[in-house]
Structure formats: C-alpha cells, structure tokens
Amino acid sequence: MTVPNVEVSDVPVELPEGKVLLDVREADEWAAGHAPDALHIPMSELAGRLEELPADSEFYVVCRMGGRSAKVTQYLNQNGWDAVNVDGGMQHWAAQGRPLVGGVGGAEPEVI
C-alpha cells in the first residue's frame, strides 16, 4: 500500500476546521519543540488512545523525519481514517521556519 505524502509547504499554518496535525513523536521530542495546536499521541501509545482522535477529521501525521508518521498514516488509512504523511517531518517544518512552541527548561524550541 502506498502511503500518501504531503510537503510541509502544503500544510496550512492555521489548519481549517476538520484538519488535525497529529504529532506521533515521543514525549521528550514533543517537549523540546512542536507545532502550535498539534495533537500529541506518541506512536507507541496510538492503538490505546484512538478515542482521542477527533471524529470526521483529516489528519496530517508528523514525526521527526517521516518514518514513524508514514507507519501511522498507513495504519490510520487501513482502519477508516483519512490521513497523509508530512514528508520530512518536523525537521523540514523547522527548516522552513514554521512556528515551534515548547522548549525544555526555558530553552528555545527545537526539533530533536
């Protein structure tokens, strides 16, 4: 099965109603820096937290580089959700100057 991908530049900075940026990185990665308004459910916890996914939404799935998010995208699409993988992940997000929030201990947000 081919995983649908989208470039970071094609993800709206402010997501319209019905679209969700789902960050599947681990807690330390999230804490270091993440996109504003993203929904955080680590890949390792997703199967047990599916009820947290907003109904009738389309998902942009992101991780650090795109590998984990591709697996989650495939899983979601095989199980009835509408999802696309954000190619290049949060590394490309940050490289394109997209907003980041977070930061550990008052540090500037970064992608780790």
PDB file of C-alpha atoms in Angstrom:
ATOM      1  CA  MET A   1       0.000   0.000   0.000  1.00  0.00           C
ATOM      2  CA  THR A   2       1.322   3.427  -0.941  1.00  0.00           C
ATOM      3  CA  VAL A   3       1.372   5.991   1.836  1.00  0.00           C
ATOM      4  CA  PRO A   4       0.014   9.385   0.784  1.00  0.00           C
ATOM      5  CA  ASN A   5       2.502  12.191   1.442  1.00  0.00           C
ATOM      6  CA  VAL A   6       2.295  15.957   1.592  1.00  0.00           C
ATOM      7  CA  GLU A   7       5.116  18.502   1.670  1.00  0.00           C
ATOM      8  CA  VAL A   8       5.400  20.750   4.724  1.00  0.00           C
ATOM      9  CA  SER A   9       4.790  23.750   2.472  1.00  0.00           C
ATOM     10  CA  ASP A  10       1.375  22.296   1.573  1.00  0.00           C
ATOM     11  CA  VAL A  11       0.243  22.036   5.207  1.00  0.00           C
ATOM     12  CA  PRO A  12      -1.672  25.182   6.192  1.00  0.00           C
ATOM     13  CA  VAL A  13      -0.038  27.059   9.086  1.00  0.00           C
ATOM     14  CA  GLU A  14      -3.509  27.545  10.546  1.00  0.00           C
ATOM     15  CA  LEU A  15      -5.446  24.373   9.943  1.00  0.00           C
ATOM     16  CA  PRO A  16      -9.032  24.704   8.760  1.00  0.00           C
ATOM     17  CA  GLU A  17     -11.847  23.039  10.654  1.00  0.00           C
ATOM     18  CA  GLY A  18     -11.773  19.279  10.241  1.00  0.00           C
ATOM     19  CA  LYS A  19      -7.987  19.061   9.739  1.00  0.00           C
ATOM     20  CA  VAL A  20      -5.635  17.952  12.520  1.00  0.00           C
ATOM     21  CA  LEU A  21      -1.840  17.892  12.737  1.00  0.00           C
ATOM     22  CA  LEU A  22      -1.089  14.662  14.638  1.00  0.00           C
ATOM     23  CA  ASP A  23       2.410  14.543  16.139  1.00  0.00           C
ATOM     24  CA  VAL A  24       3.432  10.942  16.870  1.00  0.00           C
ATOM     25  CA  ARG A  25       6.871  11.630  18.388  1.00  0.00           C
ATOM     26  CA  GLU A  26       7.790  10.620  21.922  1.00  0.00           C
ATOM     27  CA  ALA A  27       7.257  12.911  24.925  1.00  0.00           C
ATOM     28  CA  ASP A  28      10.849  14.226  25.053  1.00  0.00           C
ATOM     29  CA  GLU A  29      10.738  15.154  21.370  1.00  0.00           C
ATOM     30  CA  TRP A  30       7.377  16.888  21.850  1.00  0.00           C
ATOM     31  CA  ALA A  31       8.611  18.811  24.898  1.00  0.00           C
ATOM     32  CA  ALA A  32      11.689  20.075  23.036  1.00  0.00           C
ATOM     33  CA  GLY A  33       9.562  21.681  20.312  1.00  0.00           C
ATOM     34  CA  HIS A  34       6.343  21.105  18.421  1.00  0.00           C
ATOM     35  CA  ALA A  35       3.924  22.812  16.089  1.00  0.00           C
ATOM     36  CA  PRO A  36       1.322  25.011  17.770  1.00  0.00           C
ATOM     37  CA  ASP A  37      -2.105  23.367  18.065  1.00  0.00           C
ATOM     38  CA  ALA A  38      -0.797  19.906  17.121  1.00  0.00           C
ATOM     39  CA  LEU A  39      -2.385  16.884  18.762  1.00  0.00           C
ATOM     40  CA  HIS A  40       0.240  14.753  20.516  1.00  0.00           C
ATOM     41  CA  ILE A  41      -0.226  10.997  20.648  1.00  0.00           C
ATOM     42  CA  PRO A  42       3.071   9.070  20.519  1.00  0.00           C
ATOM     43  CA  MET A  43       3.166   6.235  18.006  1.00  0.00           C
ATOM     44  CA  SER A  44       3.859   3.816  20.870  1.00  0.00           C
ATOM     45  CA  GLU A  45       0.547   4.810  22.519  1.00  0.00           C
ATOM     46  CA  LEU A  46      -1.692   5.294  19.491  1.00  0.00           C
ATOM     47  CA  ALA A  47      -3.521   1.960  19.498  1.00  0.00           C
ATOM     48  CA  GLY A  48      -4.674   2.558  23.082  1.00  0.00           C
ATOM     49  CA  ARG A  49      -5.668   6.181  22.507  1.00  0.00           C
ATOM     50  CA  LEU A  50      -7.637   6.063  19.249  1.00  0.00           C
ATOM     51  CA  GLU A  51     -10.698   7.504  21.009  1.00  0.00           C
ATOM     52  CA  GLU A  52      -8.767  10.791  21.309  1.00  0.00           C
ATOM     53  CA  LEU A  53      -8.744  11.245  17.539  1.00  0.00           C
ATOM     54  CA  PRO A  54     -11.430  13.777  16.600  1.00  0.00           C
ATOM     55  CA  ALA A  55     -14.220  12.138  14.615  1.00  0.00           C
ATOM     56  CA  ASP A  56     -14.690  13.116  10.974  1.00  0.00           C
ATOM     57  CA  SER A  57     -11.268  14.771  10.770  1.00  0.00           C
ATOM     58  CA  GLU A  58      -8.483  14.512   8.229  1.00  0.00           C
ATOM     59  CA  PHE A  59      -5.017  14.046   9.696  1.00  0.00           C
ATOM     60  CA  TYR A  60      -1.618  15.390   8.750  1.00  0.00           C
ATOM     61  CA  VAL A  61       0.681  12.953  10.562  1.00  0.00           C
ATOM     62  CA  VAL A  62       4.155  14.132  11.553  1.00  0.00           C
ATOM     63  CA  CYS A  63       7.198  12.781  13.366  1.00  0.00           C
ATOM     64  CA  ARG A  64      10.852  13.882  13.319  1.00  0.00           C
ATOM     65  CA  MET A  65      11.761  12.780   9.772  1.00  0.00           C
ATOM     66  CA  GLY A  66       8.761  10.923   8.327  1.00  0.00           C
ATOM     67  CA  GLY A  67       9.332   7.239   9.087  1.00  0.00           C
ATOM     68  CA  ARG A  68       7.099   6.775  12.121  1.00  0.00           C
ATOM     69  CA  SER A  69       4.446   9.067  10.701  1.00  0.00           C
ATOM     70  CA  ALA A  70       4.364   7.037   7.474  1.00  0.00           C
ATOM     71  CA  LYS A  71       3.608   3.890   9.502  1.00  0.00           C
ATOM     72  CA  VAL A  72       0.899   5.684  11.497  1.00  0.00           C
ATOM     73  CA  THR A  73      -0.589   7.148   8.300  1.00  0.00           C
ATOM     74  CA  GLN A  74      -0.793   3.690   6.777  1.00  0.00           C
ATOM     75  CA  TYR A  75      -2.381   2.278   9.948  1.00  0.00           C
ATOM     76  CA  LEU A  76      -4.967   5.057  10.157  1.00  0.00           C
ATOM     77  CA  ASN A  77      -5.916   4.779   6.482  1.00  0.00           C
ATOM     78  CA  GLN A  78      -6.277   0.990   6.754  1.00  0.00           C
ATOM     79  CA  ASN A  79      -8.614   1.465   9.710  1.00  0.00           C
ATOM     80  CA  GLY A  80     -11.030   4.020   8.336  1.00  0.00           C
ATOM     81  CA  TRP A  81      -9.383   7.389   8.970  1.00  0.00           C
ATOM     82  CA  ASP A  82      -8.233   9.861   6.324  1.00  0.00           C
ATOM     83  CA  ALA A  83      -4.531  10.615   6.860  1.00  0.00           C
ATOM     84  CA  VAL A  84      -1.474  11.873   4.980  1.00  0.00           C
ATOM     85  CA  ASN A  85       2.165  11.710   6.000  1.00  0.00           C
ATOM     86  CA  VAL A  86       4.046  15.009   6.332  1.00  0.00           C
ATOM     87  CA  ASP A  87       7.160  14.346   4.256  1.00  0.00           C
ATOM     88  CA  GLY A  88      10.380  15.264   6.054  1.00  0.00           C
ATOM     89  CA  GLY A  89       8.593  15.672   9.371  1.00  0.00           C
ATOM     90  CA  MET A  90       9.380  18.266  11.987  1.00  0.00           C
ATOM     91  CA  GLN A  91      12.920  18.634  10.654  1.00  0.00           C
ATOM     92  CA  HIS A  92      11.534  20.085   7.423  1.00  0.00           C
ATOM     93  CA  TRP A  93       8.908  22.011   9.422  1.00  0.00           C
ATOM     94  CA  ALA A  94      11.616  23.813  11.415  1.00  0.00           C
ATOM     95  CA  ALA A  95      13.906  24.238   8.391  1.00  0.00           C
ATOM     96  CA  GLN A  96      11.117  26.096   6.591  1.00  0.00           C
ATOM     97  CA  GLY A  97      10.723  28.499   9.517  1.00  0.00           C
ATOM     98  CA  ARG A  98       7.353  27.152  10.564  1.00  0.00           C
ATOM     99  CA  PRO A  99       6.347  28.069  14.135  1.00  0.00           C
ATOM    100  CA  LEU A 100       7.535  25.939  17.040  1.00  0.00           C
ATOM    101  CA  VAL A 101       6.481  26.069  20.674  1.00  0.00           C
ATOM    102  CA  GLY A 102       7.826  24.267  23.697  1.00  0.00           C
ATOM    103  CA  GLY A 103      11.417  24.171  24.767  1.00  0.00           C
ATOM    104  CA  VAL A 104      12.740  22.401  27.842  1.00  0.00           C
ATOM    105  CA  GLY A 105      13.722  24.489  30.863  1.00  0.00           C
ATOM    106  CA  GLY A 106      13.077  27.796  29.126  1.00  0.00           C
ATOM    107  CA  ALA A 107      15.232  26.863  26.120  1.00  0.00           C
ATOM    108  CA  GLU A 108      14.257  27.866  22.604  1.00  0.00           C
ATOM    109  CA  PRO A 109      12.050  25.225  20.971  1.00  0.00           C
ATOM    110  CA  GLU A 110      13.959  22.812  18.754  1.00  0.00           C
ATOM    111  CA  VAL A 111      13.407  19.566  16.889  1.00  0.00           C
ATOM    112  CA  ILE A 112      15.284  16.665  18.423  1.00  0.00           C
TER     113      ILE A 112
END
